[in-house]
Amino acid sequence: MHAGMSDAGVSPPPERFNFAAFLLDANAERPDAIAYVDDHEQLPYGELEDRIRRVAAALATLGVRREERVLLAMHDCADWPVTFLGALFAGVVPVAVNTLLSADDYAFLLEDSRSQAVFTSPPLLDTLQAAMAHATHEARHVVVSRPDGALPAGAVALAELLDGARPRASAASTRRDDLAFWLYSSGSTGRPKAVVHTHANPYWTAMLYGRAVLGISAGDTVFSVAKLFFAYGLGNALSLPLSVGAKVVLMAERPTPDAVFARLLAHRPTVLCGAPTGYAAMLASPNLPPATDVGLRLCSSAGEAMPAEIAKRVAGHFSCDVVDGLGSTEMLHVFLSNRPGAVRYGTTGKPVGGYTVELRDDAGRPVAPGELGELHVRGPSAAVMYWGNRERSRATFQGEWVRTGDKYSCDADGYYSYAGRSDDMLKVSGIYVSPFEIEAVLVEHPDVLEAAVIGVTDDDGLTKTKAFVVLEPGRAGDAAMRDALKAFVKQHLAAYKYPRAIEFLAELPRTATGKIQRFRLRDMEARRSPST
C-alpha cells in the first residue's frame, strides 16, 4: 500500500516520516488558532508545538532513549496530547493505557512494556505508586500533570519539567514504518494485549476517514466522549482533527450525560464522537438539550454496533446524521462506515476507501452474498503485532489481512450488518442465532434502554436464549414486562429467536471501551448452576 497511491487516491507519507512533526508542519501557519480546550485552559497550535518540543527535550534530560517506552496513564487534558506527541517527536514510544485500572493491572502493564517513565494525573498517583511498588520492572521517573498538592519523593510536575527544557529543534528521523506507540486492547477475555502501531498508521486514519468520510476541517470543533487512551478516542481527539487544524474539546471527568451536555452547551462542538451506550444514556436523560442549543452537524459512533432505533432517535433529536462505523485497536480507527448523507441505520455501512473487507466461513472461504461470515480486513493502518505474543499475533495478523472476530452479512447494496462476535454466536435448535439481532429488537421497545443476550443450557443440555435487560427509568421489571418483551420479539423475528428467559439489571457489564461483556453474564449464569 505504501508504493504509489492508496486505493482511495491518497499519497503515502514519505519514507522518512515522524507523525508528530507532520502535525506540527500542518499547523505551522496557524499559531494562534486554538488546538485544545480542556477544563483549565485553551491551548493554541503555536503553544502546542512549543510544549511538544519541550517534552521531547525533557525526555532526553530524563535519560529516556529513542525507542524506549513511557507509560501514559493520564486523564484527558491538554497535557495528554502534549506528552504523547512529544514522545513521538523524540522517537520515544508512548504506551497509552486505561485510567480506570487497578494497581495489579498497572503493575502488569509496567512489566509488559518495561516503561522507563510514567506520566500521570494526580487522582491516579496513589494507584500507580502501589503498582510500581509491586512491579518487577522499575520505572525510573514519575511525571505528574497539574499536581494539586505536594508530590511524593522522586516525582516531578510536568510544567516544572517543561519550564526547564529547551525546545528540541528537530524531530527524530523516524521512518513511516518505525514503531511509534502502543495501545492496549480492552482485555475483555483476559490480560490485555499491547497493539503496536507505526508512525504512518495515524496518518492513514486521518486521511482516509477523518477527511474523506467525516469531512473534518479547520472550521470544526470536535468533542470525543471516548477517551484518548482508546484507539477510537485517539483518532477523534488527536490524529483526525489536528491533521486539519480543527479545535478539540477535552474532558477529564467521567462522561456522564450531564458532563457531556455541559460541553455541548459551553463549546458548541460541531462533531460529537461517542459509543451507542453513551448516546442511549443521553436520550434517557431528562436534561437532554434541544438541538437549537447545541451546534452539532454530525454525530459519529463506534465501539459496538449502533442499534437502528437509538441512531434514529439521536438523529431526529439533533437534526444531523449519526454515522455508525466499525474500527478496532488493531486497525487503529474506523474502516467500515456509513457516510454523511447516505446513512442506512441498522447497518455499519460500507468499507472506507483504502480498506478491503471480506467475509469468510469457518474454513476461511468467502461466503455467498447475504450469508454470515467472519469479517477480515486489510488496509494501511493495520498494527504490526501484539507485543511479546507471537501466537495471538499469528492468529490475528494473517499476511495483509487482519481477522476481526466479528460476524457480519452484506446485502445486495453493499451495506454490512453486524451479527455479533464470533465467540458470542449461539446455536439454538440447530440454527445459528445472533445475540445482537435479538438485542437490536429489544431496544426498539419503548420501555427498554439496553439489552444483552447470551445462551444458557437448560436441564436437557439444550441451548436457550436469555436476555438481560436494562429498563428505562421508572419502568417495572415484573412478569408482565417479561411477557410483553417476549411477545414484542416474536412480532419482529422468527419465533425460535425470542428470549426464553429475561432478567432485569440496573446496568450491563462493559469493558472500558463500552463493549458489552457477555462473558461476565455467562460466568454469572455458570455460578448459579447447581453443577458448578
Coordinates of C-alpha atoms in Angstrom, one line a residue:
M1 CA 0.0 0.0 0.0
H2 CA 2.9 2.3 0.5
A3 CA 4.1 2.1 -3.0
G4 CA 2.4 4.8 -5.1
M5 CA -1.2 5.8 -4.2
S6 CA -3.6 4.1 -1.8
D7 CA -6.8 2.6 -3.2
A8 CA -8.6 5.8 -2.1
G9 CA -6.1 8.0 -4.1
V10 CA -4.2 9.3 -1.0
S11 CA -0.5 9.7 -1.3
P12 CA 1.5 7.7 1.2
P13 CA 3.8 9.6 3.7
P14 CA 7.5 9.8 2.7
E15 CA 9.9 7.1 3.8
R16 CA 11.3 9.4 6.5
F17 CA 8.3 10.3 8.5
N18 CA 7.5 11.4 12.0
F19 CA 3.8 11.8 12.7
A20 CA 4.2 14.4 15.4
A21 CA 6.4 16.5 13.1
F22 CA 3.7 16.1 10.3
L23 CA 1.0 17.5 12.6
L24 CA 3.3 20.5 13.6
D25 CA 4.1 21.2 10.0
A26 CA 0.4 21.1 9.0
N27 CA -0.4 23.8 11.5
A28 CA 2.7 25.9 11.4
E29 CA 1.0 28.8 9.7
R30 CA -1.9 28.9 12.3
P31 CA -0.1 29.5 15.6
D32 CA -3.0 31.5 17.2
A33 CA -5.7 29.0 16.2
I34 CA -7.0 27.0 19.2
A35 CA -6.0 23.4 19.2
Y36 CA -7.3 22.2 22.6
V37 CA -9.9 23.4 25.1
D38 CA -9.8 21.4 28.3
D39 CA -11.2 22.0 31.8
H40 CA -8.4 24.5 32.6
E41 CA -7.1 26.2 29.5
Q42 CA -7.2 27.0 25.8
L43 CA -4.1 25.8 24.0
P44 CA -3.2 27.5 20.6
Y45 CA -1.4 25.5 18.0
G46 CA 1.7 27.6 18.5
E47 CA 1.9 26.8 22.2
L48 CA 1.1 23.2 21.5
E49 CA 4.2 23.0 19.3
D50 CA 6.4 24.6 21.9
R51 CA 5.3 22.2 24.6
I52 CA 5.7 19.2 22.3
R53 CA 9.3 20.2 21.5
R54 CA 9.9 20.7 25.3
V55 CA 8.6 17.3 26.2
A56 CA 10.9 15.8 23.5
A57 CA 13.9 17.6 25.1
A58 CA 12.8 16.7 28.6
L59 CA 12.7 13.0 27.8
A60 CA 16.3 13.2 26.8
T61 CA 17.2 15.0 30.0
L62 CA 15.5 12.2 31.9
G63 CA 17.7 9.7 30.1
V64 CA 14.8 8.1 28.1
R65 CA 16.3 7.0 24.9
R66 CA 14.9 6.6 21.4
E67 CA 12.5 3.5 21.0
E68 CA 12.2 3.1 24.8
R69 CA 8.7 3.2 26.2
V70 CA 7.0 5.6 28.6
L71 CA 3.6 4.8 30.2
L72 CA 0.9 7.4 29.7
A73 CA -1.9 7.0 32.3
M74 CA -3.4 10.4 32.3
H75 CA -6.9 11.9 32.3
D76 CA -7.9 13.8 29.2
C77 CA -6.4 17.3 29.3
A78 CA -4.1 19.2 27.0
D79 CA -1.1 17.6 28.7
W80 CA -2.1 14.2 27.2
P81 CA -1.6 15.1 23.5
V82 CA 1.4 17.2 24.5
T83 CA 3.1 14.2 26.2
F84 CA 2.0 11.7 23.5
L85 CA 3.2 13.8 20.6
G86 CA 6.3 14.9 22.5
A87 CA 7.3 11.3 22.8
L88 CA 6.7 10.6 19.1
F89 CA 8.7 13.7 18.2
A90 CA 11.6 12.3 20.2
G91 CA 11.3 8.8 18.7
V92 CA 10.3 7.6 22.2
V93 CA 7.3 5.1 22.3
P94 CA 4.3 6.3 24.4
V95 CA 2.2 3.5 25.8
A96 CA -1.3 4.9 26.3
V97 CA -3.3 3.0 28.9
N98 CA -6.7 3.0 30.5
T99 CA -7.2 5.3 33.5
L100 CA -9.7 3.0 35.2
L101 CA -7.4 0.1 36.1
S102 CA -6.3 -1.4 39.4
A103 CA -2.8 -1.4 40.8
D104 CA -2.4 -5.0 39.8
D105 CA -3.3 -4.1 36.2
Y106 CA -0.8 -1.2 36.1
A107 CA 1.9 -3.5 37.5
F108 CA 1.3 -5.9 34.6
L109 CA 1.4 -3.0 32.1
L110 CA 4.7 -1.7 33.6
E111 CA 6.3 -5.1 33.4
D112 CA 4.9 -5.8 29.9
S113 CA 6.1 -2.5 28.5
R114 CA 9.2 -2.0 30.6
S115 CA 8.4 1.7 30.6
Q116 CA 11.2 4.0 31.7
A117 CA 8.9 6.8 32.9
V118 CA 5.2 7.2 33.9
F119 CA 3.2 10.3 33.0
T120 CA 0.0 10.6 35.1
S121 CA -2.7 12.7 36.7
P122 CA -3.0 13.4 40.5
P123 CA -6.0 11.2 41.1
L124 CA -4.2 8.2 39.7
L125 CA -0.9 8.7 41.5
D126 CA -1.6 6.5 44.6
T127 CA -2.7 3.6 42.4
L128 CA 0.3 3.9 40.2
Q129 CA 2.7 4.1 43.1
A130 CA 1.1 0.9 44.5
A131 CA 1.7 -0.7 41.1
M132 CA 5.3 0.4 40.9
A133 CA 5.9 -0.9 44.4
H134 CA 4.9 -4.4 43.3
A135 CA 6.0 -4.5 39.7
T136 CA 9.2 -6.4 38.9
H137 CA 10.2 -3.7 36.4
E138 CA 11.1 -0.3 37.9
A139 CA 10.1 2.9 36.1
R140 CA 12.8 5.4 36.8
H141 CA 10.7 8.6 36.7
V142 CA 7.1 9.8 37.6
V143 CA 5.8 12.9 35.9
V144 CA 2.5 14.4 37.1
S145 CA 0.2 16.6 35.1
R146 CA -1.1 19.6 37.1
P147 CA -0.4 18.4 40.6
D148 CA -2.9 19.7 43.2
G149 CA -0.6 19.3 46.2
A150 CA 2.8 18.1 47.4
L151 CA 4.3 15.4 45.2
P152 CA 5.9 12.2 46.6
A153 CA 9.7 11.9 46.6
G154 CA 11.1 11.3 43.2
A155 CA 8.0 12.7 41.3
V156 CA 8.1 15.9 39.3
A157 CA 5.4 18.2 37.9
L158 CA 5.2 18.2 34.1
A159 CA 5.0 22.0 34.0
E160 CA 8.3 22.2 36.0
L161 CA 9.9 19.7 33.7
L162 CA 8.9 21.7 30.6
D163 CA 10.0 25.0 32.1
G164 CA 13.5 23.7 32.5
A165 CA 13.7 22.2 29.0
R166 CA 14.9 23.9 25.8
P167 CA 12.6 23.1 22.9
R168 CA 14.0 20.4 20.7
A169 CA 14.9 21.8 17.3
S170 CA 14.1 18.9 15.0
A171 CA 12.2 15.6 15.3
A172 CA 13.8 12.2 15.5
S173 CA 14.5 11.0 12.0
T174 CA 12.0 8.1 12.2
R175 CA 10.7 6.1 9.2
R176 CA 7.0 5.7 8.4
D177 CA 7.2 2.0 9.4
D178 CA 9.1 2.6 12.7
L179 CA 7.3 1.6 15.9
A180 CA 5.6 4.7 17.2
F181 CA 3.2 3.9 20.0
W182 CA 1.3 1.1 21.8
L183 CA -2.3 0.8 22.7
Y184 CA -3.7 -2.0 24.8
S185 CA -6.7 -4.0 23.8
S186 CA -9.6 -3.9 26.2
G187 CA -8.7 -7.3 27.7
S188 CA -12.4 -8.4 27.8
T189 CA -11.3 -12.1 27.9
G190 CA -8.1 -12.0 29.9
R191 CA -4.9 -9.9 30.1
P192 CA -4.8 -7.0 27.6
K193 CA -2.6 -7.3 24.6
A194 CA -0.2 -4.5 23.5
V195 CA -1.1 -3.4 20.0
V196 CA 1.9 -1.9 18.3
H197 CA 1.4 0.9 15.7
T198 CA 3.8 2.8 13.3
H199 CA 4.2 6.5 12.6
A200 CA 2.3 6.1 9.3
N201 CA -0.8 4.4 10.8
P202 CA -2.4 7.6 12.3
Y203 CA -1.7 9.4 9.1
W204 CA -3.7 6.9 7.1
T205 CA -6.7 7.1 9.5
A206 CA -6.7 10.9 9.3
M207 CA -6.6 10.9 5.5
L208 CA -8.9 8.0 4.8
Y209 CA -11.5 8.5 7.5
G210 CA -11.2 11.9 9.1
R211 CA -11.0 13.9 5.8
A212 CA -12.6 11.6 3.3
V213 CA -15.6 10.3 5.3
L214 CA -16.3 12.6 8.2
G215 CA -15.1 15.7 6.3
I216 CA -13.5 17.2 9.4
S217 CA -12.0 20.6 8.6
A218 CA -10.3 23.6 10.3
G219 CA -13.7 25.1 10.9
D220 CA -14.9 22.1 13.1
T221 CA -14.8 21.7 16.9
V222 CA -14.6 18.1 17.8
F223 CA -15.7 16.5 21.1
S224 CA -14.9 12.9 21.7
V225 CA -16.7 11.2 24.6
A226 CA -14.4 8.2 24.0
K227 CA -11.2 9.0 25.9
L228 CA -7.8 9.5 24.3
F229 CA -6.4 6.2 25.5
F230 CA -8.9 4.3 23.3
A231 CA -7.9 3.8 19.7
Y232 CA -11.2 5.5 18.7
G233 CA -10.7 8.4 21.1
L234 CA -7.1 8.9 20.0
G235 CA -8.2 9.3 16.4
N236 CA -11.2 11.5 17.3
A237 CA -9.4 13.9 19.6
L238 CA -5.9 13.9 18.1
S239 CA -5.0 12.4 14.8
L240 CA -8.1 13.3 12.8
P241 CA -8.7 16.9 14.0
L242 CA -5.1 18.0 14.4
S243 CA -4.3 16.9 10.8
V244 CA -6.7 19.6 9.5
G245 CA -6.2 22.2 12.2
A246 CA -9.6 21.7 14.0
K247 CA -10.4 22.6 17.6
V248 CA -10.7 19.8 20.1
V249 CA -12.7 19.8 23.4
L250 CA -11.2 17.5 26.1
M251 CA -13.0 16.4 29.3
A252 CA -11.2 14.8 32.2
E253 CA -14.2 13.6 34.2
R254 CA -16.3 10.5 33.6
P255 CA -18.6 11.1 30.6
T256 CA -22.0 11.2 32.3
P257 CA -24.8 12.6 30.2
D258 CA -24.8 15.9 32.3
A259 CA -21.0 16.2 31.8
V260 CA -21.4 15.7 28.0
F261 CA -24.3 18.2 27.9
A262 CA -22.2 20.8 29.7
R263 CA -19.5 20.7 26.9
L264 CA -22.1 20.6 24.2
L265 CA -23.7 23.8 25.6
A266 CA -20.4 25.6 26.5
H267 CA -18.3 24.9 23.5
R268 CA -20.9 24.0 20.8
P269 CA -18.8 21.3 19.1
T270 CA -19.8 20.6 15.5
V271 CA -18.8 16.9 15.6
L272 CA -19.6 14.6 18.5
C273 CA -17.9 11.2 18.8
G274 CA -19.3 8.5 21.1
A275 CA -20.5 5.0 21.6
P276 CA -24.0 3.6 21.5
T277 CA -24.1 3.2 25.3
G278 CA -23.4 6.9 25.7
Y279 CA -26.0 8.0 23.1
A280 CA -28.6 5.8 24.8
A281 CA -27.8 7.3 28.2
M282 CA -28.1 10.8 26.7
L283 CA -31.6 10.0 25.2
A284 CA -32.7 8.7 28.6
S285 CA -31.7 11.8 30.5
P286 CA -34.3 14.4 31.4
N287 CA -31.7 17.1 30.8
L288 CA -31.1 16.4 27.1
P289 CA -30.6 19.8 25.5
P290 CA -32.6 20.7 22.4
A291 CA -30.8 20.8 19.0
T292 CA -31.2 24.6 18.9
D293 CA -29.0 25.0 22.0
V294 CA -26.1 23.0 20.5
G295 CA -24.2 23.2 17.2
L296 CA -23.8 19.7 16.0
R297 CA -23.5 19.0 12.3
L298 CA -22.6 15.3 12.7
C299 CA -22.5 12.5 15.3
S300 CA -20.0 9.7 15.0
S301 CA -20.5 6.3 16.7
A302 CA -18.2 3.3 17.1
G303 CA -17.1 0.8 19.8
E304 CA -20.0 -1.5 19.1
A305 CA -22.8 -1.6 16.5
M306 CA -25.4 1.2 16.9
P307 CA -29.0 -0.1 17.1
A308 CA -31.1 1.5 14.4
E309 CA -33.7 2.8 16.9
I310 CA -31.1 4.6 19.0
A311 CA -29.5 6.1 15.9
K312 CA -32.8 7.3 14.5
R313 CA -33.7 8.9 17.8
V314 CA -30.4 10.7 18.1
A315 CA -30.5 11.9 14.5
G316 CA -34.1 13.1 14.9
H317 CA -33.3 15.0 18.1
F318 CA -30.2 16.7 16.9
S319 CA -31.2 17.1 13.3
C320 CA -28.0 15.6 12.0
D321 CA -26.7 12.3 10.7
V322 CA -25.4 9.6 13.0
V323 CA -22.5 7.9 11.2
D324 CA -22.0 4.4 12.7
G325 CA -18.7 2.7 11.9
L326 CA -16.6 -0.3 12.9
G327 CA -13.0 0.1 13.9
S328 CA -10.6 -1.8 16.2
T329 CA -7.4 -1.2 18.2
E330 CA -5.7 -3.5 15.7
M331 CA -6.8 -1.2 12.7
L332 CA -6.4 2.0 14.9
H333 CA -9.7 3.6 13.7
V334 CA -12.8 3.1 11.6
F335 CA -12.5 1.1 8.4
L336 CA -16.2 0.2 7.8
S337 CA -18.7 3.1 8.0
N338 CA -21.8 4.8 6.9
R339 CA -21.4 8.2 5.1
P340 CA -23.0 11.5 5.9
G341 CA -25.9 11.9 3.6
A342 CA -26.0 8.2 2.8
V343 CA -26.7 6.6 6.2
R344 CA -28.6 3.3 6.4
Y345 CA -29.5 2.9 10.1
G346 CA -29.1 -0.6 11.5
T347 CA -26.0 -1.2 9.3
T348 CA -22.3 -0.4 9.7
G349 CA -22.2 1.0 6.1
K350 CA -19.5 0.2 3.5
P351 CA -15.7 -0.2 3.5
V352 CA -13.8 3.1 3.9
G353 CA -11.7 3.9 0.9
G354 CA -8.3 2.3 1.1
Y355 CA -9.6 -0.7 3.0
T356 CA -10.8 -4.1 1.7
V357 CA -13.1 -6.3 3.7
E358 CA -14.0 -9.9 3.2
L359 CA -16.5 -12.3 4.9
R360 CA -15.2 -15.8 5.4
D361 CA -16.7 -19.1 6.7
D362 CA -15.1 -21.3 9.4
A363 CA -12.9 -22.9 6.8
G364 CA -11.6 -19.5 5.6
R365 CA -13.5 -19.5 2.4
P366 CA -15.5 -16.4 1.2
V367 CA -19.2 -16.8 2.0
A368 CA -22.0 -16.4 -0.5
P369 CA -23.8 -13.0 -0.8
G370 CA -26.2 -12.4 2.1
E371 CA -24.7 -15.1 4.3
L372 CA -23.0 -14.6 7.7
G373 CA -19.2 -14.7 7.7
E374 CA -16.3 -13.6 9.9
L375 CA -15.0 -10.2 8.9
H376 CA -11.5 -9.9 7.7
V377 CA -9.9 -6.5 6.7
R378 CA -6.8 -5.3 5.1
G379 CA -5.6 -1.7 4.9
P380 CA -2.7 0.6 5.6
S381 CA -3.4 1.4 9.3
A382 CA -3.1 -2.2 10.5
A383 CA -0.9 -2.8 13.5
V384 CA 2.4 -4.6 13.3
M385 CA 1.8 -7.2 16.0
Y386 CA 0.8 -7.9 19.6
W387 CA 4.0 -7.2 21.6
G388 CA 5.5 -10.3 23.0
N389 CA 2.6 -12.6 21.9
R390 CA 3.5 -14.5 18.8
E391 CA 0.7 -17.0 19.0
R392 CA -2.1 -14.3 19.2
S393 CA -0.3 -12.2 16.6
R394 CA -0.3 -15.1 14.1
A395 CA -4.0 -15.8 14.7
T396 CA -5.0 -12.1 14.1
F397 CA -2.4 -10.7 11.7
Q398 CA -2.6 -13.0 8.7
G399 CA -0.4 -11.6 6.0
E400 CA -2.1 -8.5 4.6
W401 CA -5.3 -9.4 6.4
V402 CA -6.5 -8.8 9.9
R403 CA -9.0 -11.2 11.4
T404 CA -11.5 -9.1 13.4
G405 CA -13.6 -11.8 15.2
D406 CA -16.8 -10.0 14.1
K407 CA -19.7 -11.7 12.3
Y408 CA -21.3 -9.7 9.5
S409 CA -23.5 -10.1 6.5
C410 CA -23.5 -7.9 3.4
D411 CA -26.7 -7.0 1.5
A412 CA -27.2 -6.6 -2.2
D413 CA -26.4 -2.8 -2.0
G414 CA -23.0 -3.4 -0.3
Y415 CA -24.1 -2.4 3.3
Y416 CA -22.7 -4.5 6.1
S417 CA -24.8 -5.6 9.1
Y418 CA -23.3 -6.7 12.4
A419 CA -24.3 -10.1 13.8
G420 CA -22.2 -10.3 16.9
R421 CA -18.7 -11.6 17.8
S422 CA -17.7 -15.0 16.5
D423 CA -17.4 -16.3 20.1
D424 CA -20.9 -14.9 21.0
M425 CA -22.9 -16.7 18.3
L426 CA -25.5 -19.1 19.6
K427 CA -26.8 -22.3 18.1
V428 CA -30.4 -22.8 19.0
S429 CA -32.4 -25.7 17.7
G430 CA -29.5 -26.4 15.3
I431 CA -29.6 -22.9 13.8
Y432 CA -27.1 -20.1 14.5
V433 CA -28.7 -17.1 16.2
S434 CA -27.0 -13.7 16.6
P435 CA -27.4 -12.2 20.0
F436 CA -27.1 -8.7 18.5
E437 CA -30.1 -9.3 16.3
I438 CA -32.3 -10.0 19.4
E439 CA -30.8 -7.2 21.3
A440 CA -31.5 -4.7 18.4
V441 CA -35.2 -5.7 18.5
L442 CA -35.4 -5.4 22.3
V443 CA -34.0 -1.9 22.4
E444 CA -36.7 -0.8 19.9
H445 CA -39.3 -1.4 22.7
P446 CA -40.1 1.9 24.3
D447 CA -39.5 0.6 27.8
V448 CA -36.0 -0.8 27.1
L449 CA -32.8 1.2 27.5
E450 CA -30.3 -1.6 26.9
A451 CA -30.2 -5.3 26.4
A452 CA -27.6 -8.2 26.2
V453 CA -28.4 -11.8 25.1
I454 CA -26.5 -14.9 25.9
G455 CA -27.1 -18.7 25.6
V456 CA -27.8 -20.7 28.7
T457 CA -28.0 -24.5 28.9
D458 CA -31.3 -26.0 30.2
D459 CA -31.8 -29.2 32.1
D460 CA -31.8 -31.2 28.9
G461 CA -28.5 -29.8 27.9
L462 CA -30.0 -27.6 25.1
T463 CA -29.0 -24.0 24.5
K464 CA -31.7 -21.4 25.0
T465 CA -31.5 -17.6 24.7
K466 CA -31.6 -15.4 27.8
A467 CA -31.9 -11.6 27.7
F468 CA -30.5 -9.2 30.3
V469 CA -32.4 -6.0 30.1
V470 CA -31.9 -2.5 31.5
L471 CA -35.3 -0.7 31.5
E472 CA -36.0 3.0 31.1
P473 CA -36.2 4.9 34.4
G474 CA -39.5 4.3 36.2
R475 CA -40.4 1.1 34.4
A476 CA -41.2 -2.0 36.4
G477 CA -39.3 -5.2 35.7
D478 CA -42.1 -7.7 36.5
A479 CA -43.7 -10.7 34.9
A480 CA -46.0 -8.6 32.8
M481 CA -43.0 -6.8 31.3
R482 CA -41.2 -10.1 30.6
D483 CA -44.3 -11.3 28.7
A484 CA -44.6 -8.1 26.8
L485 CA -40.9 -8.1 25.7
K486 CA -41.1 -11.8 24.6
A487 CA -44.2 -11.0 22.6
F488 CA -42.5 -8.0 21.1
V489 CA -39.5 -10.0 19.9
K490 CA -41.8 -12.7 18.4
Q491 CA -43.6 -9.9 16.3
H492 CA -40.3 -8.9 14.7
L493 CA -38.2 -12.1 14.5
A494 CA -38.6 -15.8 13.8
A495 CA -40.3 -17.4 16.8
Y496 CA -37.3 -19.6 17.8
K497 CA -35.2 -16.4 18.4
Y498 CA -37.2 -14.9 21.2
P499 CA -35.5 -15.0 24.6
R500 CA -36.8 -17.8 26.7
A501 CA -35.8 -16.0 29.9
I502 CA -35.4 -12.3 30.7
E503 CA -33.6 -10.9 33.7
F504 CA -33.7 -7.2 34.6
L505 CA -30.5 -5.5 35.6
A506 CA -29.6 -2.0 36.8
E507 CA -26.7 -1.9 34.3
L508 CA -24.8 -4.2 31.9
P509 CA -21.2 -5.2 32.5
R510 CA -18.9 -3.5 29.9
T511 CA -15.3 -3.1 29.0
A512 CA -13.6 0.3 29.5
T513 CA -14.4 0.9 25.8
G514 CA -18.1 0.4 26.4
K515 CA -18.5 -3.0 24.8
I516 CA -20.9 -5.5 26.5
Q517 CA -19.0 -8.2 28.3
R518 CA -21.3 -11.1 27.6
F519 CA -18.7 -13.5 29.1
R520 CA -19.4 -11.9 32.5
L521 CA -23.1 -12.6 32.1
R522 CA -22.2 -16.2 31.1
D523 CA -20.0 -16.5 34.1
M524 CA -22.8 -15.2 36.3
E525 CA -25.1 -17.9 34.9
A526 CA -22.5 -20.6 35.4
R527 CA -22.0 -19.7 39.0
R528 CA -25.8 -20.1 39.5
S529 CA -25.8 -23.6 38.0
P530 CA -26.0 -26.4 40.7
S531 CA -23.4 -28.4 38.7
T532 CA -20.7 -25.8 39.1

